[in-house]
Amino acid sequence: MVQEFDKVGVVGLGAMGAGIAEVFARAGFNVIGVEIDQAAVDRGRSHMDKSLSRAVSKGKLTEEERSGIDARLTFTTSREDLADADFVVEAVPERMDVKKDVFADLDRICPPGTILATNTSSLSVTEIAALTGRPEKVVGLHFFNPAPVMKLVEVITTVSTGEETVDVVTEVAKRIGKTPVAVGDRAGFVANALLVPYINDAVRLYERGIATRAEIDAAAKKAADLPMGPLALADLVGLDVCLAVMDVLWEEYRDPRFTASPLLRRMVAAGQLGRKTGLGFHEGRSEEPEPRA
Ligand code: 3HC
């Protein structure tokens, strides 16, 4: 089944989309990356260029392999170019209106057999699938940041997802070198339902002045032998993404454990989203002074 796959579309080439496109191209698929305008295409390309150049300079890829990957990557600003895509991953911003617009187009443009996957981290895959005339062919395929590095992908199924779709997506995930875990469509799925409240708790500790940002991250890192602390992780994934996950957890369960920290909410309101805006818990700051709520 997967052997017949050739052309993979990736819609949205932000940090996640660019990483996802790179992962598919490195695994031998022909990838077409779609963005809204040329400037966004160029940003996505430069993200991939940087990542691939780093892999070459570290000896993880040869120049020949790099050229092969480049040859398998094409870019467009027209979704219509996905008319012959076998598999499409959507990685546009986390807004249901934007996702709805993309999925309405994909459903119209792509052949009926094309599987449509969303990389959403916080929205309902069921709601997205229900917008299409092919809900049995819609899944969540949730990558983790940085997508070229992190092995886990969550394959999110809905009450409408077909068995065959799950099998194909699971096989595709393995073929791109990931470890797929099948999970149901509940707020936060599995990984974010665990990870984001932990990040939120770290923000609360900080907000209460229990320890500095550096101390909180150092403690968590050392305690659990993690590659980075929770506040640095918030900067990496985006404070807006963390807040969106907290809010869907709250909406679904109305459990006080899932109330977002006021500081997290204020920083998002102020546009301090972490790496993507250059200001976050650590990003763009010396250790002192501390950000104020
Ligand atoms: N793109 C591509 N490759 C990258 C990269 C990027 N943005 N950032 C790092 N890498 C690669 C490096 O090239 C290096 O590759 P190598 O091992 O082949 O040489 C490797 O990752 C390690 O990088 P560095 O040596 O530069 O730096 P670190 O060792 O500090 O690792 C890190 C950086 C990979 C980000 C590591 O700190 C880490 O794994 N952090 C945890 C990340 C995490 O938990 N992500 C999940 C977040 S939750 C999420 O995304 C879900 C969402 O819905 C919220």
mmCIF file of C-alpha atoms and ligand atoms in Angstrom:
data_model
loop_
_atom_site.group_PDB
_atom_site.id
_atom_site.type_symbol
_atom_site.label_atom_id
_atom_site.label_comp_id
_atom_site.label_asym_id
_atom_site.label_seq_id
_atom_site.Cartn_x
_atom_site.Cartn_y
_atom_site.Cartn_z
ATOM 1 C CA MET A 1 0.000 0.000 0.000
ATOM 2 C CA VAL A 2 2.573 2.571 1.137
ATOM 3 C CA GLN A 3 4.956 1.532 -1.647
ATOM 4 C CA GLU A 4 2.455 3.047 -4.070
ATOM 5 C CA PHE A 5 2.750 6.361 -2.305
ATOM 6 C CA ASP A 6 4.747 8.887 -4.172
ATOM 7 C CA LYS A 7 3.642 12.454 -3.780
ATOM 8 C CA VAL A 8 3.136 13.905 -0.323
ATOM 9 C CA GLY A 9 1.725 17.399 0.170
ATOM 10 C CA VAL A 10 2.599 19.502 3.202
ATOM 11 C CA VAL A 11 0.409 22.550 3.668
ATOM 12 C CA GLY A 12 2.020 25.211 5.836
ATOM 13 C CA LEU A 13 5.815 25.538 6.042
ATOM 14 C CA GLY A 14 6.292 27.133 9.440
ATOM 15 C CA ALA A 15 8.738 25.518 11.885
ATOM 16 C CA MET A 16 6.626 22.338 12.093
ATOM 17 C CA GLY A 17 5.573 22.131 8.430
ATOM 18 C CA ALA A 18 9.106 22.725 7.163
ATOM 19 C CA GLY A 19 10.392 20.002 9.502
ATOM 20 C CA ILE A 20 7.654 17.596 8.382
ATOM 21 C CA ALA A 21 8.367 18.265 4.689
ATOM 22 C CA GLU A 22 12.058 17.617 5.354
ATOM 23 C CA VAL A 23 11.317 14.325 7.122
ATOM 24 C CA PHE A 24 9.221 13.014 4.195
ATOM 25 C CA ALA A 25 11.784 14.108 1.584
ATOM 26 C CA ARG A 26 14.604 12.487 3.560
ATOM 27 C CA ALA A 27 12.598 9.245 3.601
ATOM 28 C CA GLY A 28 12.405 9.236 -0.208
ATOM 29 C CA PHE A 29 8.970 10.723 -0.857
ATOM 30 C CA ASN A 30 8.397 13.448 -3.425
ATOM 31 C CA VAL A 31 7.132 16.376 -1.406
ATOM 32 C CA ILE A 32 5.229 19.419 -2.478
ATOM 33 C CA GLY A 33 5.224 22.197 0.112
ATOM 34 C CA VAL A 34 2.399 24.719 -0.020
ATOM 35 C CA GLU A 35 2.382 28.180 1.498
ATOM 36 C CA ILE A 36 0.186 31.228 1.102
ATOM 37 C CA ASP A 37 2.721 33.459 -0.647
ATOM 38 C CA GLN A 38 6.277 33.470 -1.949
ATOM 39 C CA ALA A 39 7.675 35.096 1.206
ATOM 40 C CA ALA A 40 6.261 32.250 3.319
ATOM 41 C CA VAL A 41 7.631 29.668 0.853
ATOM 42 C CA ASP A 42 11.056 31.309 1.128
ATOM 43 C CA ARG A 43 10.937 31.225 4.944
ATOM 44 C CA GLY A 44 10.026 27.518 4.871
ATOM 45 C CA ARG A 45 12.806 26.763 2.374
ATOM 46 C CA SER A 46 15.381 28.589 4.418
ATOM 47 C CA HIS A 47 14.322 26.622 7.516
ATOM 48 C CA MET A 48 14.847 23.362 5.597
ATOM 49 C CA ASP A 49 18.105 24.575 4.048
ATOM 50 C CA LYS A 50 19.485 25.338 7.495
ATOM 51 C CA SER A 51 18.458 21.979 8.907
ATOM 52 C CA LEU A 52 19.819 20.011 5.913
ATOM 53 C CA SER A 53 23.080 21.988 5.852
ATOM 54 C CA ARG A 54 23.541 21.249 9.551
ATOM 55 C CA ALA A 55 23.015 17.528 8.846
ATOM 56 C CA VAL A 56 25.621 17.670 6.046
ATOM 57 C CA SER A 57 28.135 19.577 8.157
ATOM 58 C CA LYS A 58 27.722 17.015 10.944
ATOM 59 C CA GLY A 59 28.293 14.184 8.476
ATOM 60 C CA LYS A 60 24.743 12.841 8.904
ATOM 61 C CA LEU A 61 24.028 13.367 5.203
ATOM 62 C CA THR A 62 26.337 13.255 2.193
ATOM 63 C CA GLU A 63 26.253 16.020 -0.429
ATOM 64 C CA GLU A 64 24.720 13.495 -2.868
ATOM 65 C CA GLU A 65 21.965 12.578 -0.437
ATOM 66 C CA ARG A 66 21.326 16.277 0.147
ATOM 67 C CA SER A 67 21.008 16.877 -3.616
ATOM 68 C CA GLY A 68 18.568 13.974 -3.855
ATOM 69 C CA ILE A 69 16.462 15.460 -1.076
ATOM 70 C CA ASP A 70 16.493 18.895 -2.724
ATOM 71 C CA ALA A 71 15.376 17.302 -5.997
ATOM 72 C CA ARG A 72 12.430 15.656 -4.250
ATOM 73 C CA LEU A 73 11.211 18.941 -2.746
ATOM 74 C CA THR A 74 9.034 21.317 -4.747
ATOM 75 C CA PHE A 75 7.132 24.354 -3.583
ATOM 76 C CA THR A 76 3.995 26.177 -4.606
ATOM 77 C CA THR A 77 1.612 28.872 -3.482
ATOM 78 C CA SER A 78 -1.362 27.085 -5.074
ATOM 79 C CA ARG A 79 -3.243 24.325 -3.250
ATOM 80 C CA GLU A 80 -4.556 23.239 -6.651
ATOM 81 C CA ASP A 81 -1.117 21.712 -7.254
ATOM 82 C CA LEU A 82 -2.081 18.993 -4.757
ATOM 83 C CA ALA A 83 -4.501 17.489 -7.298
ATOM 84 C CA ASP A 84 -2.295 14.395 -7.643
ATOM 85 C CA ALA A 85 -1.071 14.116 -4.032
ATOM 86 C CA ASP A 86 -1.379 10.670 -2.448
ATOM 87 C CA PHE A 87 -1.122 11.911 1.126
ATOM 88 C CA VAL A 88 -1.383 15.411 2.580
ATOM 89 C CA VAL A 89 -0.266 16.713 5.974
ATOM 90 C CA GLU A 90 -1.684 20.051 7.055
ATOM 91 C CA ALA A 91 0.489 22.145 9.376
ATOM 92 C CA VAL A 92 -1.067 25.610 9.199
ATOM 93 C CA PRO A 93 -1.592 27.843 12.282
ATOM 94 C CA GLU A 94 -3.722 26.496 15.123
ATOM 95 C CA ARG A 95 -6.989 28.221 14.241
ATOM 96 C CA MET A 96 -10.079 26.241 13.374
ATOM 97 C CA ASP A 97 -11.168 28.784 10.738
ATOM 98 C CA VAL A 98 -7.812 28.469 8.966
ATOM 99 C CA LYS A 99 -7.851 24.644 9.195
ATOM 100 C CA LYS A 100 -11.442 24.573 7.888
ATOM 101 C CA ASP A 101 -10.465 26.647 4.880
ATOM 102 C CA VAL A 102 -7.550 24.310 4.107
ATOM 103 C CA PHE A 103 -9.550 21.086 4.549
ATOM 104 C CA ALA A 104 -12.453 22.352 2.409
ATOM 105 C CA ASP A 105 -9.928 23.008 -0.379
ATOM 106 C CA LEU A 106 -8.077 19.721 0.095
ATOM 107 C CA ASP A 107 -11.341 17.770 0.019
ATOM 108 C CA ARG A 108 -12.312 19.474 -3.244
ATOM 109 C CA ILE A 109 -8.876 19.288 -4.889
ATOM 110 C CA CYS A 110 -7.428 15.901 -3.882
ATOM 111 C CA PRO A 111 -8.612 12.558 -5.322
ATOM 112 C CA PRO A 112 -11.143 10.727 -3.109
ATOM 113 C CA GLY A 113 -8.521 8.165 -2.060
ATOM 114 C CA THR A 114 -6.065 10.733 -0.718
ATOM 115 C CA ILE A 115 -5.562 10.565 3.040
ATOM 116 C CA LEU A 116 -5.678 13.961 4.727
ATOM 117 C CA ALA A 117 -3.783 14.384 8.010
ATOM 118 C CA THR A 118 -3.695 17.326 10.378
ATOM 119 C CA ASN A 119 -0.733 18.135 12.598
ATOM 120 C CA THR A 120 -2.976 19.967 15.048
ATOM 121 C CA SER A 121 -1.762 20.035 18.651
ATOM 122 C CA SER A 122 -4.972 21.289 20.224
ATOM 123 C CA LEU A 123 -7.969 21.198 17.898
ATOM 124 C CA SER A 124 -10.501 18.411 17.471
ATOM 125 C CA VAL A 125 -9.553 16.068 14.630
ATOM 126 C CA THR A 126 -13.189 14.874 14.602
ATOM 127 C CA GLU A 127 -14.429 18.388 13.885
ATOM 128 C CA ILE A 128 -11.886 18.787 11.067
ATOM 129 C CA ALA A 129 -12.758 15.353 9.598
ATOM 130 C CA ALA A 130 -16.486 16.129 9.692
ATOM 131 C CA LEU A 131 -15.933 19.093 7.371
ATOM 132 C CA THR A 132 -14.892 16.783 4.585
ATOM 133 C CA GLY A 133 -16.748 14.298 2.427
ATOM 134 C CA ARG A 134 -14.163 11.662 3.449
ATOM 135 C CA PRO A 135 -14.045 11.569 7.271
ATOM 136 C CA GLU A 136 -12.880 7.946 7.118
ATOM 137 C CA LYS A 137 -9.708 9.172 5.405
ATOM 138 C CA VAL A 138 -8.876 11.960 7.890
ATOM 139 C CA VAL A 139 -6.519 11.497 10.848
ATOM 140 C CA GLY A 140 -4.333 13.519 13.134
ATOM 141 C CA LEU A 141 -0.609 13.022 12.558
ATOM 142 C CA HIS A 142 0.940 14.912 15.425
ATOM 143 C CA PHE A 143 4.667 15.590 15.165
ATOM 144 C CA PHE A 144 6.836 16.951 17.950
ATOM 145 C CA ASN A 145 9.202 19.879 17.778
ATOM 146 C CA PRO A 146 11.808 19.716 16.262
ATOM 147 C CA ALA A 147 10.077 17.396 13.788
ATOM 148 C CA PRO A 148 13.282 16.076 12.158
ATOM 149 C CA VAL A 149 14.612 15.007 15.574
ATOM 150 C CA MET A 150 11.705 13.824 17.700
ATOM 151 C CA LYS A 151 10.757 10.185 17.096
ATOM 152 C CA LEU A 152 7.204 10.162 18.394
ATOM 153 C CA VAL A 153 4.197 10.802 16.187
ATOM 154 C CA GLU A 154 0.686 10.449 17.527
ATOM 155 C CA VAL A 155 -1.742 8.935 15.030
ATOM 156 C CA ILE A 156 -5.041 10.406 16.163
ATOM 157 C CA THR A 157 -8.148 8.517 15.183
ATOM 158 C CA THR A 158 -11.739 9.689 15.385
ATOM 159 C CA VAL A 159 -15.007 7.758 15.593
ATOM 160 C CA SER A 160 -15.104 8.041 11.779
ATOM 161 C CA THR A 161 -11.545 6.996 10.865
ATOM 162 C CA GLY A 162 -11.328 3.867 8.688
ATOM 163 C CA GLU A 163 -9.193 0.898 9.794
ATOM 164 C CA GLU A 164 -7.340 0.948 6.506
ATOM 165 C CA THR A 165 -6.491 4.630 6.932
ATOM 166 C CA VAL A 166 -4.972 3.920 10.356
ATOM 167 C CA ASP A 167 -2.943 1.040 8.913
ATOM 168 C CA VAL A 168 -1.619 3.131 6.035
ATOM 169 C CA VAL A 169 -0.757 6.124 8.220
ATOM 170 C CA THR A 170 0.965 3.903 10.774
ATOM 171 C CA GLU A 171 3.036 2.356 7.994
ATOM 172 C CA VAL A 172 3.877 5.782 6.544
ATOM 173 C CA ALA A 173 4.955 6.989 9.991
ATOM 174 C CA LYS A 174 7.306 4.029 10.328
ATOM 175 C CA ARG A 175 8.667 4.565 6.846
ATOM 176 C CA ILE A 176 9.659 8.140 7.738
ATOM 177 C CA GLY A 177 11.545 6.781 10.745
ATOM 178 C CA LYS A 178 9.030 7.724 13.423
ATOM 179 C CA THR A 179 7.486 5.750 16.250
ATOM 180 C CA PRO A 180 3.718 5.957 15.802
ATOM 181 C CA VAL A 181 1.378 5.689 18.775
ATOM 182 C CA ALA A 182 -2.359 5.433 18.062
ATOM 183 C CA VAL A 183 -4.441 7.670 20.322
ATOM 184 C CA GLY A 184 -8.056 8.791 20.474
ATOM 185 C CA ASP A 185 -9.283 12.296 19.720
ATOM 186 C CA ARG A 186 -9.448 13.789 23.199
ATOM 187 C CA ALA A 187 -8.169 17.177 24.312
ATOM 188 C CA GLY A 188 -4.376 17.176 24.271
ATOM 189 C CA PHE A 189 -4.392 13.613 22.840
ATOM 190 C CA VAL A 190 -1.879 11.817 25.092
ATOM 191 C CA ALA A 191 1.473 13.586 24.951
ATOM 192 C CA ASN A 192 0.209 17.150 25.275
ATOM 193 C CA ALA A 193 -2.343 16.149 27.930
ATOM 194 C CA LEU A 194 0.659 15.102 30.029
ATOM 195 C CA LEU A 195 3.306 17.555 28.911
ATOM 196 C CA VAL A 196 1.507 20.879 28.753
ATOM 197 C CA PRO A 197 -0.007 20.833 32.285
ATOM 198 C CA TYR A 198 3.550 20.085 33.480
ATOM 199 C CA ILE A 199 4.809 23.166 31.610
ATOM 200 C CA ASN A 200 1.903 25.157 33.058
ATOM 201 C CA ASP A 201 2.818 23.982 36.573
ATOM 202 C CA ALA A 202 6.374 25.188 35.993
ATOM 203 C CA VAL A 203 5.025 28.616 34.999
ATOM 204 C CA ARG A 204 2.989 28.652 38.213
ATOM 205 C CA LEU A 205 6.063 27.879 40.317
ATOM 206 C CA TYR A 206 7.867 30.717 38.619
ATOM 207 C CA GLU A 207 4.901 33.065 38.946
ATOM 208 C CA ARG A 208 4.766 32.388 42.676
ATOM 209 C CA GLY A 209 8.452 33.187 43.047
ATOM 210 C CA ILE A 210 9.301 29.696 44.259
ATOM 211 C CA ALA A 211 12.446 29.677 42.122
ATOM 212 C CA THR A 212 13.972 31.479 39.158
ATOM 213 C CA ARG A 213 13.425 30.389 35.573
ATOM 214 C CA ALA A 214 16.907 28.914 35.459
ATOM 215 C CA GLU A 215 16.454 27.043 38.752
ATOM 216 C CA ILE A 216 13.096 25.575 37.737
ATOM 217 C CA ASP A 217 14.494 24.315 34.458
ATOM 218 C CA ALA A 218 17.679 23.007 36.043
ATOM 219 C CA ALA A 219 15.689 21.132 38.701
ATOM 220 C CA ALA A 220 13.317 19.502 36.208
ATOM 221 C CA LYS A 221 16.136 18.626 33.814
ATOM 222 C CA LYS A 222 18.276 16.991 36.453
ATOM 223 C CA ALA A 223 15.382 15.344 38.298
ATOM 224 C CA ALA A 224 14.121 13.493 35.263
ATOM 225 C CA ASP A 225 17.225 13.549 33.046
ATOM 226 C CA LEU A 226 15.397 15.578 30.394
ATOM 227 C CA PRO A 227 17.052 17.349 27.455
ATOM 228 C CA MET A 228 15.552 20.684 28.457
ATOM 229 C CA GLY A 229 13.525 22.218 31.273
ATOM 230 C CA PRO A 230 9.808 23.047 31.036
ATOM 231 C CA LEU A 231 10.190 26.816 30.549
ATOM 232 C CA ALA A 232 12.756 26.353 27.785
ATOM 233 C CA LEU A 233 10.396 23.804 26.252
ATOM 234 C CA ALA A 234 7.548 26.358 26.364
ATOM 235 C CA ASP A 235 9.790 28.757 24.435
ATOM 236 C CA LEU A 236 10.552 26.028 21.888
ATOM 237 C CA VAL A 237 6.976 24.900 21.215
ATOM 238 C CA GLY A 238 5.413 28.351 21.564
ATOM 239 C CA LEU A 239 3.597 29.837 24.540
ATOM 240 C CA ASP A 240 0.502 30.288 22.351
ATOM 241 C CA VAL A 241 0.485 26.552 21.591
ATOM 242 C CA CYS A 242 0.810 25.746 25.327
ATOM 243 C CA LEU A 243 -2.053 28.097 26.157
ATOM 244 C CA ALA A 244 -4.254 26.649 23.399
ATOM 245 C CA VAL A 245 -3.684 23.132 24.780
ATOM 246 C CA MET A 246 -4.470 24.251 28.370
ATOM 247 C CA ASP A 247 -7.661 25.913 27.169
ATOM 248 C CA VAL A 248 -8.922 22.842 25.291
ATOM 249 C CA LEU A 249 -8.135 20.656 28.321
ATOM 250 C CA TRP A 250 -10.147 23.051 30.474
ATOM 251 C CA GLU A 251 -13.000 23.164 27.950
ATOM 252 C CA GLU A 252 -13.196 19.387 27.800
ATOM 253 C CA TYR A 253 -12.762 18.458 31.477
ATOM 254 C CA ARG A 254 -13.485 21.623 33.532
ATOM 255 C CA ASP A 255 -10.890 20.387 35.973
ATOM 256 C CA PRO A 256 -9.027 23.080 37.971
ATOM 257 C CA ARG A 257 -5.787 21.234 37.200
ATOM 258 C CA PHE A 258 -6.199 22.513 33.682
ATOM 259 C CA THR A 259 -6.547 26.242 34.332
ATOM 260 C CA ALA A 260 -3.860 28.122 32.455
ATOM 261 C CA SER A 261 -1.436 30.131 34.522
ATOM 262 C CA PRO A 262 -2.322 33.858 34.412
ATOM 263 C CA LEU A 263 1.275 34.679 33.507
ATOM 264 C CA LEU A 264 1.186 32.293 30.544
ATOM 265 C CA ARG A 265 -2.014 33.992 29.360
ATOM 266 C CA ARG A 266 -0.558 37.497 29.823
ATOM 267 C CA MET A 267 2.640 36.666 27.976
ATOM 268 C CA VAL A 268 0.631 35.285 25.040
ATOM 269 C CA ALA A 269 -1.555 38.402 25.060
ATOM 270 C CA ALA A 270 1.633 40.478 24.947
ATOM 271 C CA GLY A 271 2.914 38.538 21.943
ATOM 272 C CA GLN A 272 5.726 36.916 23.950
ATOM 273 C CA LEU A 273 5.427 33.509 22.348
ATOM 274 C CA GLY A 274 8.963 32.164 22.797
ATOM 275 C CA ARG A 275 11.382 31.409 19.935
ATOM 276 C CA LYS A 276 8.981 32.361 17.200
ATOM 277 C CA THR A 277 8.743 35.975 18.413
ATOM 278 C CA GLY A 278 12.158 36.212 20.081
ATOM 279 C CA LEU A 279 10.763 36.759 23.574
ATOM 280 C CA GLY A 280 9.630 34.142 26.074
ATOM 281 C CA PHE A 281 10.661 32.729 29.439
ATOM 282 C CA HIS A 282 14.332 32.541 28.501
ATOM 283 C CA GLU A 283 14.227 33.610 24.886
ATOM 284 C CA GLY A 284 15.429 37.151 24.404
ATOM 285 C CA ARG A 285 16.076 37.743 28.117
ATOM 286 C CA SER A 286 19.044 37.704 30.374
ATOM 287 C CA GLU A 287 18.258 35.803 33.574
ATOM 288 C CA GLU A 288 17.271 39.099 35.260
ATOM 289 C CA PRO A 289 15.035 41.067 35.339
ATOM 290 C CA GLU A 290 12.166 38.579 35.450
ATOM 291 C CA PRO A 291 9.099 39.163 33.246
ATOM 292 C CA ARG A 292 6.158 40.743 35.087
ATOM 293 C CA ALA A 293 2.561 39.587 34.972
HETATM 294 N N1 3HC B 1 15.722 21.056 13.281
HETATM 295 C C1 3HC B 1 16.432 19.987 12.910
HETATM 296 N N2 3HC B 1 17.350 19.380 13.699
HETATM 297 C C2 3HC B 1 17.574 19.928 14.906
HETATM 298 C C3 3HC B 1 16.880 21.059 15.363
HETATM 299 C C4 3HC B 1 15.913 21.631 14.489
HETATM 300 N N3 3HC B 1 15.181 22.697 14.835
HETATM 301 N N4 3HC B 1 17.312 21.368 16.603
HETATM 302 C C5 3HC B 1 18.240 20.440 16.915
HETATM 303 N N5 3HC B 1 18.397 19.586 15.901
HETATM 304 C C6 3HC B 1 19.269 18.411 15.865
HETATM 305 C C7 3HC B 1 20.727 18.779 15.820
HETATM 306 O O1 3HC B 1 21.177 18.939 14.474
HETATM 307 C C8 3HC B 1 21.357 17.586 16.472
HETATM 308 O O2 3HC B 1 21.414 16.529 15.511
HETATM 309 P P1 3HC B 1 22.505 15.343 15.624
HETATM 310 O O3 3HC B 1 22.264 14.617 16.911
HETATM 311 O O4 3HC B 1 22.193 14.520 14.417
HETATM 312 O O5 3HC B 1 23.840 16.004 15.582
HETATM 313 C C9 3HC B 1 20.347 17.164 17.537
HETATM 314 O O6 3HC B 1 19.100 17.704 17.114
HETATM 315 C C10 3HC B 1 20.708 17.712 18.890
HETATM 316 O O7 3HC B 1 20.794 19.133 18.754
HETATM 317 P P2 3HC B 1 21.870 20.068 19.481
HETATM 318 O O8 3HC B 1 23.093 19.279 19.751
HETATM 319 O O9 3HC B 1 21.977 21.331 18.699
HETATM 320 O O10 3HC B 1 21.133 20.525 20.796
HETATM 321 P P3 3HC B 1 20.574 19.664 21.963
HETATM 322 O O11 3HC B 1 21.348 18.419 22.182
HETATM 323 O O12 3HC B 1 20.421 20.651 23.051
HETATM 324 O O13 3HC B 1 19.133 19.218 21.448
HETATM 325 C C11 3HC B 1 16.815 19.442 21.164
HETATM 326 C C12 3HC B 1 18.169 20.133 21.062
HETATM 327 C C13 3HC B 1 16.732 18.328 20.116
HETATM 328 C C14 3HC B 1 15.749 20.480 20.894
HETATM 329 C C15 3HC B 1 16.696 18.809 22.593
HETATM 330 O O14 3HC B 1 16.920 19.804 23.551
HETATM 331 C C16 3HC B 1 15.368 18.166 22.857
HETATM 332 O O15 3HC B 1 15.107 17.040 22.455
HETATM 333 N N6 3HC B 1 14.490 18.891 23.553
HETATM 334 C C17 3HC B 1 13.171 18.398 23.912
HETATM 335 C C18 3HC B 1 12.246 18.652 22.788
HETATM 336 C C19 3HC B 1 10.858 18.186 23.103
HETATM 337 O O16 3HC B 1 10.529 17.690 24.159
HETATM 338 N N7 3HC B 1 9.977 18.360 22.109
HETATM 339 C C20 3HC B 1 8.568 18.044 22.242
HETATM 340 C C21 3HC B 1 7.808 19.286 22.505
HETATM 341 S S1 3HC B 1 6.080 19.033 22.600
HETATM 342 C C22 3HC B 1 5.532 19.273 21.021
HETATM 343 O O17 3HC B 1 6.268 19.604 20.124
HETATM 344 C C23 3HC B 1 4.088 19.063 20.773
HETATM 345 C C24 3HC B 1 3.385 20.320 20.432
HETATM 346 O O18 3HC B 1 2.084 20.004 19.990
HETATM 347 C C25 3HC B 1 3.288 21.250 21.629
#
